[in-house]
Amino acid sequence: MENNEINIAKEALKYRLRCGATNLFEEYEQEIEHIKSLLLRSSEIAESNSLIVVGPRGCGKTTIIQNILTELMSKITFKENSMLVNLSGLIHTDDKIALKSITTQLDLDNATHGKSFGSFAENLAFLLQCLKSGNNRKSKSIIFILDDFDIFCAHHNQTLLYNLFDVAQSAQAPICVVGLTYRLDVIELLEKRVKSRFSHRQVFLHPKHDPEIWTEKLKLLLTFGNEISKKLDVIPKASNKMLAFLQNTYDSSKYVVSKSLQKSWNQQVEKLFKHKDILSCLETLFSLDISVTSLKNIAWDLLLTLNSDNPEWNPALVLKTLEDFLRDDKVQILSGLSVLELCLVIAIKHQSEIYDNDPFNFEMILNRFQKFSNSSTTMQGMERSLVFKAFEHIKALELIAPVSGSGLTKQQKVFQMYKFMLTSGQVKKAVTIYQNLPVDVSQWATSSIV
């Protein structure tokens, strides 16, 4: 492939990663249809409702909603009958900020200029009244997307949620409130008066813990021909700022990849995903982390391996990129310790294995270390103060953590109880990559005789 062709293909796939234009959510088909139906009813028959989408972090909640809205906005009737308001608990940290954002997204800044209101409810009622034209049926339906919904539950008196749910329940105006959260107990976070106005509709997203499925999803992200069926660039000109933003986000017309290039590209990807070492690495990777965020990060980094020096997929380079994702930060920290500090970590590992991860103190670890150092050719004659200083450094790196509630004084530091924050496997891996580690220390780390 020519360098220019590579750049075009890379940019087209990067665009898809940014806007979520690949169907990665086939297992959520029923849930997606349920959400889509709710939004359509709100737009077409002015039905007010509320819904919470619950799923673990990174499972694709926001991307799913984004894809649904993109598809629906390609319909003229939905665009004409609906307005979008997007709020995030991480950004709109109190109700005043949220109300200002709602006003801006509904293009009502001029209508509220110079007016003063006594409460949040009066503000919201005025905004909704401004959008009315004769009766509720002629009013545009407003779709509120509340990302990080659980954070809104921490707002003072939950005023925002109360008023939104109250409007939805009383049908004062056609609105649909969709909350996104990772909290399974989110309903319990709602105050009683708020909970009574919520429709109690919930959609649960449970990602499948199958590395093969996620490997196939990664392949989908790296191949052509997997775009969602709706053309993203046919979205009509939006009537409000939120729709305009989404239209610009999904402007895909500048990325045109020829059929011949798509075919040759896909053949290379297919060949790449038959490589045994790559499949093994992906299996390990997806057994540790199954999230759409991680999936897209991997795909993005793999695309970056292609350049003028490497115009085709290089299995060795791909494998190295994947192994970087498997790199354990704690192992890297261990490999940078002094030999004495690593010896103490090994002593803690043995202590934890013998006593089934029971808490330990400095005196216990010192005793175990001294048994080894007395028979070692390289670690003999270590002063107690030096060993304690190394122990304190391990604590500062949070490789060990104090057991809460011990309440010991400063003079009793050596008796403070700790718990080990590493696994045996992490210690063993650090020992294997540690540069110039004495042989007896290495043997002690891997020995079953502790």
XYZ file of C-alpha atoms in Angstrom:
450
model
C 0.000 0.000 0.000
C 1.122 3.547 -0.780
C 1.828 5.913 2.114
C -0.998 8.189 1.016
C -3.419 5.252 1.009
C -2.262 4.237 4.486
C -2.920 7.724 5.807
C -6.411 7.805 4.288
C -7.283 4.387 5.739
C -5.862 5.290 9.150
C -7.761 8.575 9.324
C -11.009 6.879 8.280
C -10.666 4.271 11.033
C -9.647 6.913 13.582
C -12.784 8.845 12.683
C -14.865 5.755 13.400
C -13.138 5.307 16.757
C -13.914 8.907 17.698
C -17.580 8.878 16.731
C -18.505 5.272 17.551
C -19.741 4.464 14.039
C -19.059 0.733 14.341
C -21.659 -1.700 15.609
C -19.976 -3.165 18.710
C -23.148 -3.739 20.679
C -25.025 -6.569 19.003
C -25.491 -8.337 22.354
C -27.482 -5.325 23.576
C -29.971 -5.408 20.697
C -33.064 -5.675 22.928
C -31.859 -2.990 25.320
C -31.058 -0.628 22.424
C -34.508 -1.162 20.904
C -36.115 -0.438 24.268
C -34.248 2.873 24.629
C -34.918 3.804 21.000
C -38.636 3.077 21.423
C -38.822 5.299 24.497
C -37.140 8.213 22.698
C -39.356 7.793 19.621
C -42.541 7.799 21.720
C -41.369 10.982 23.386
C -40.831 12.632 20.011
C -43.820 11.266 18.052
C -46.639 11.191 20.615
C -45.248 13.631 23.219
C -45.009 10.912 25.868
C -43.016 11.926 28.954
C -40.859 9.317 30.619
C -37.710 8.589 32.598
C -35.122 5.830 32.334
C -31.798 4.890 33.896
C -29.195 2.886 31.954
C -26.965 0.912 34.338
C -23.701 -0.777 33.378
C -20.060 -1.018 34.482
C -17.627 1.745 33.589
C -16.453 1.558 29.990
C -19.178 -0.847 28.815
C -20.373 1.655 26.171
C -23.408 3.352 27.765
C -22.601 6.811 26.391
C -21.598 5.425 22.980
C -24.847 3.457 22.706
C -26.942 6.544 23.470
C -24.846 8.561 21.024
C -25.373 5.969 18.274
C -29.133 5.827 18.931
C -29.460 9.622 18.771
C -27.378 9.726 15.589
C -29.679 7.208 13.921
C -32.864 8.941 15.115
C -31.659 12.388 14.081
C -31.352 11.195 10.498
C -35.178 11.193 10.539
C -36.643 14.595 9.717
C -39.644 14.140 11.999
C -37.492 13.305 15.031
C -35.252 16.310 14.426
C -38.215 18.654 14.048
C -40.040 17.365 17.136
C -37.095 16.993 19.541
C -34.458 18.998 21.327
C -31.452 17.545 23.158
C -29.928 18.583 26.451
C -26.742 16.825 27.491
C -25.588 17.109 31.133
C -22.656 15.475 32.891
C -22.320 15.007 36.639
C -18.586 15.620 36.334
C -19.100 19.020 34.662
C -22.413 20.314 36.006
C -21.474 20.032 39.655
C -24.403 22.000 41.029
C -27.928 22.910 39.922
C -27.066 26.505 38.979
C -24.411 25.345 36.506
C -26.797 22.703 35.151
C -29.611 25.243 34.691
C -27.313 27.645 32.855
C -26.247 24.823 30.527
C -29.886 23.800 29.920
C -30.728 27.404 29.010
C -27.796 27.620 26.583
C -28.485 24.250 24.933
C -32.154 25.186 24.403
C -31.098 28.533 22.841
C -33.053 30.494 25.449
C -30.314 32.806 26.722
C -32.107 35.858 25.304
C -35.466 34.853 26.795
C -34.031 34.702 30.331
C -31.849 37.817 30.023
C -32.640 40.279 32.804
C -35.225 38.051 34.453
C -34.933 36.859 38.061
C -36.511 33.741 39.528
C -37.004 32.575 43.070
C -36.308 28.889 42.643
C -34.967 26.230 40.307
C -38.542 25.046 39.632
C -39.591 28.538 38.484
C -36.577 28.728 36.179
C -37.305 25.342 34.628
C -41.037 26.092 34.284
C -40.238 29.335 32.461
C -37.864 27.571 30.069
C -40.462 24.926 29.251
C -43.144 27.588 28.783
C -40.915 29.400 26.290
C -40.808 26.270 24.142
C -44.577 25.784 24.073
C -46.629 26.604 21.026
C -50.337 26.394 21.773
C -50.494 23.060 23.585
C -48.332 20.190 24.732
C -48.725 18.281 21.471
C -47.256 21.179 19.544
C -44.386 21.532 22.001
C -41.071 20.030 21.077
C -40.060 17.041 23.160
C -36.932 17.638 25.224
C -34.566 14.716 25.748
C -32.302 15.087 28.784
C -29.195 12.863 28.806
C -27.675 12.790 32.319
C -24.214 11.185 32.207
C -22.779 10.096 35.594
C -26.314 10.194 36.957
C -25.201 9.067 40.434
C -23.263 12.330 40.899
C -26.466 14.346 40.395
C -27.892 12.418 43.364
C -25.352 14.215 45.577
C -26.690 17.681 44.662
C -28.391 19.657 47.427
C -31.922 18.279 47.936
C -31.639 16.608 44.498
C -33.491 19.649 43.162
C -32.573 19.082 39.506
C -33.689 15.436 39.508
C -36.854 16.211 41.462
C -37.995 18.885 39.012
C -37.141 16.869 35.900
C -38.933 13.760 37.162
C -41.848 15.869 38.391
C -42.316 17.456 34.948
C -42.097 14.015 33.310
C -44.643 12.476 35.695
C -47.149 15.351 35.610
C -46.869 15.774 31.817
C -46.420 19.545 32.139
C -44.288 19.312 29.006
C -43.125 16.368 26.858
C -39.706 15.430 28.244
C -37.687 12.228 28.451
C -34.961 11.908 31.092
C -32.257 9.290 30.444
C -29.667 8.752 33.196
C -26.408 6.823 32.718
C -24.587 5.319 35.698
C -22.394 2.440 36.867
C -24.100 2.252 40.288
C -26.371 -0.784 40.652
C -27.851 0.772 43.801
C -28.614 4.089 42.123
C -32.337 3.934 43.002
C -31.420 3.774 46.694
C -29.491 7.040 46.262
C -32.691 8.882 45.343
C -34.625 10.744 48.009
C -38.124 9.431 48.710
C -39.888 12.336 46.983
C -37.628 11.959 43.921
C -37.981 8.181 43.821
C -41.793 8.478 43.856
C -41.663 10.554 40.659
C -39.259 8.260 38.816
C -40.847 5.757 36.407
C -38.548 2.962 37.737
C -37.586 1.974 34.207
C -34.036 0.595 34.182
C -31.938 -0.961 31.432
C -28.998 -3.105 32.539
C -25.972 -3.663 30.295
C -23.897 -6.736 31.158
C -20.779 -7.146 28.970
C -19.882 -10.754 28.219
C -16.628 -11.913 29.823
C -15.440 -13.820 26.763
C -12.002 -12.859 25.333
C -12.938 -14.317 21.922
C -15.905 -11.948 21.609
C -13.747 -8.941 22.473
C -11.036 -10.079 20.061
C -13.670 -10.110 17.312
C -14.774 -6.614 18.355
C -11.199 -5.379 18.051
C -11.038 -6.886 14.565
C -14.264 -5.032 13.700
C -12.682 -1.744 14.733
C -9.687 -2.368 12.482
C -11.552 -3.479 9.348
C -13.766 -1.701 6.839
C -17.381 -2.491 6.026
C -18.652 -2.501 9.640
C -20.203 0.969 9.805
C -23.759 1.292 11.090
C -26.236 1.151 8.244
C -27.460 4.754 8.537
C -25.431 7.339 6.655
C -24.064 9.719 9.246
C -23.552 12.610 6.842
C -27.272 12.857 5.956
C -28.139 14.403 9.326
C -30.128 17.566 8.519
C -29.033 20.983 9.719
C -29.780 21.150 13.440
C -32.060 23.688 15.042
C -30.194 23.818 18.345
C -26.595 23.793 19.514
C -26.543 20.186 20.686
C -27.778 18.864 17.337
C -25.325 21.100 15.496
C -22.464 19.757 17.593
C -23.412 16.152 16.818
C -23.781 16.912 13.125
C -20.247 18.328 12.978
C -18.913 15.389 14.990
C -20.306 12.917 12.460
C -19.226 14.664 9.264
C -17.585 11.677 7.554
C -17.651 12.902 3.951
C -13.939 13.777 3.883
C -12.829 10.144 4.437
C -13.290 8.166 1.212
C -11.574 4.762 1.057
C -11.619 2.861 -2.238
C -13.037 -0.656 -2.408
C -9.665 -2.089 -3.495
C -7.908 -0.468 -0.526
C -10.591 -1.745 1.864
C -10.170 -5.274 0.513
C -6.357 -5.353 0.782
C -6.501 -3.723 4.238
C -9.040 -6.261 5.523
C -6.968 -9.159 4.196
C -3.949 -7.945 6.148
C -6.029 -7.618 9.338
C -7.408 -11.144 8.885
C -3.873 -12.475 8.516
C -2.775 -10.548 11.601
C -5.548 -12.034 13.749
C -4.446 -15.578 12.896
C -1.074 -15.043 14.574
C -0.926 -17.357 17.615
C 1.142 -15.053 19.852
C -1.122 -12.090 19.107
C -4.267 -14.121 19.868
C -2.704 -15.368 23.109
C -1.780 -11.823 24.155
C -5.292 -10.570 23.348
C -6.829 -13.393 25.369
C -4.762 -12.359 28.397
C -5.567 -8.700 27.830
C -9.324 -9.177 27.558
C -9.428 -11.532 30.509
C -8.184 -8.580 32.607
C -10.136 -5.690 31.087
C -13.341 -5.792 29.045
C -14.379 -2.241 28.342
C -15.133 -0.330 25.160
C -12.744 2.393 26.299
C -9.865 -0.072 26.569
C -10.857 -1.655 23.255
C -10.699 1.680 21.434
C -7.392 2.577 23.089
C -5.876 -0.682 21.847
C -7.226 -0.138 18.314
C -5.908 3.438 18.300
C -2.401 2.392 19.357
C -2.345 -0.410 16.774
C -3.210 2.086 14.031
C -0.293 4.251 15.169
C 2.140 1.390 14.433
C 1.523 1.995 10.707
C 3.649 4.732 9.157
C 6.004 5.368 6.256
C 8.649 3.103 7.827
C 6.108 0.325 8.532
C 3.516 0.563 5.722
C 2.053 -2.889 6.487
C 0.929 -4.632 9.654
C 4.019 -5.983 11.410
C 3.140 -8.879 13.810
C 6.221 -8.215 15.975
C 5.374 -4.522 16.342
C 1.697 -5.294 17.016
C 2.688 -7.840 19.664
C 4.996 -5.324 21.360
C 2.175 -2.737 21.399
C -0.219 -5.240 22.976
C 2.360 -6.262 25.588
C 2.677 -2.601 26.583
C -0.993 -2.730 27.624
C -0.193 -5.743 29.817
C 2.647 -3.957 31.553
C 2.009 -3.876 35.288
C 2.939 -0.555 36.903
C 3.557 -2.256 40.248
C 6.027 -4.644 38.598
C 7.852 -1.664 37.089
C 8.052 -0.066 40.551
C 9.445 -3.284 42.029
C 12.104 -3.538 39.336
C 13.315 -0.067 40.346
C 13.786 -0.874 44.054
C 17.173 -1.388 45.695
C 18.222 -4.991 46.347
C 17.543 -4.554 50.072
C 14.043 -3.180 49.440
C 13.288 -6.018 47.032
C 14.490 -8.512 49.652
C 12.006 -7.064 52.135
C 9.223 -7.382 49.555
C 10.226 -11.035 49.037
C 10.175 -11.549 52.806
C 6.674 -10.029 52.944
C 5.594 -12.307 50.094
C 6.761 -15.393 51.972
C 5.174 -14.130 55.183
C 1.841 -13.640 53.399
C 1.988 -17.079 51.760
C 2.723 -18.866 55.051
C 0.096 -17.047 57.099
C -2.589 -16.743 54.418
C -2.282 -12.968 53.913
C -2.607 -12.144 57.611
C -1.386 -8.651 58.652
C 2.282 -8.302 59.585
C 4.600 -5.742 61.215
C 8.206 -4.675 60.730
C 9.551 -7.014 63.428
C 8.059 -10.057 61.684
C 9.552 -9.092 58.334
C 12.918 -8.199 59.894
C 13.060 -11.632 61.527
C 12.315 -13.367 58.222
C 14.838 -11.220 56.332
C 17.578 -11.903 58.922
C 17.104 -15.666 58.545
C 17.824 -15.248 54.841
C 20.670 -12.705 55.220
C 22.521 -14.934 57.699
C 22.848 -17.577 54.989
C 23.295 -15.124 52.110
C 26.675 -14.187 50.667
C 25.544 -10.726 49.548
C 23.067 -9.460 52.187
C 24.928 -10.064 55.457
C 25.585 -7.338 58.032
C 22.630 -5.070 57.251
C 22.004 -2.662 60.131
C 18.535 -2.556 61.670
C 18.123 1.197 61.018
C 18.969 0.715 57.330
C 16.438 -2.111 57.006
C 13.755 0.007 58.723
C 14.439 2.890 56.332
C 13.974 0.517 53.371
C 10.737 -0.730 54.960
C 9.478 2.855 55.273
C 10.231 3.455 51.571
C 8.171 0.400 50.637
C 5.339 1.851 52.702
C 5.686 5.253 50.979
C 5.352 3.539 47.587
C 2.079 1.974 48.854
C 3.313 -1.557 48.230
C 2.081 -2.209 51.754
C -0.807 -0.442 53.515
C -1.461 0.093 57.254
C -4.318 -1.878 58.741
C -6.924 0.636 59.843
C -7.885 1.026 63.485
C -4.569 0.028 65.072
C -4.109 3.477 66.682
C -0.447 3.006 67.639
C 1.796 5.826 68.854
C 4.895 7.057 67.059
C 7.177 5.049 69.410
C 5.454 1.817 68.367
C 5.992 2.111 64.598
C 7.745 -1.237 64.408
C 4.585 -2.912 65.704
C 2.189 -1.188 63.275
C 0.313 -3.882 61.339
C 0.290 -3.830 57.541
C -1.303 -5.716 54.672
C 0.444 -6.693 51.432
C -0.810 -4.852 48.317
C 0.871 -7.103 45.737
C 0.406 -10.642 44.476
C 2.987 -13.398 44.485
C 2.973 -13.346 40.679
C 3.876 -9.658 40.551
C 6.877 -10.223 42.830
C 8.103 -13.195 40.797
C 7.727 -11.260 37.532
C 9.693 -8.321 38.957
C 12.480 -10.683 40.014
C 12.756 -12.085 36.473
C 13.213 -8.635 34.894
C 15.374 -7.124 37.662
C 18.826 -6.209 36.288
C 21.893 -7.782 37.976
C 19.959 -9.303 40.871
C 22.184 -11.561 43.052
C 21.551 -15.234 42.328
C 20.793 -16.133 45.948
C 18.111 -13.407 46.146
C 16.550 -14.636 42.913
C 16.520 -18.215 44.193
C 15.014 -17.098 47.516
C 12.174 -15.320 45.681
C 11.204 -18.410 43.681
C 11.903 -20.959 46.410
C 8.970 -22.798 47.973
C 11.048 -23.238 51.162
C 10.279 -20.038 53.029
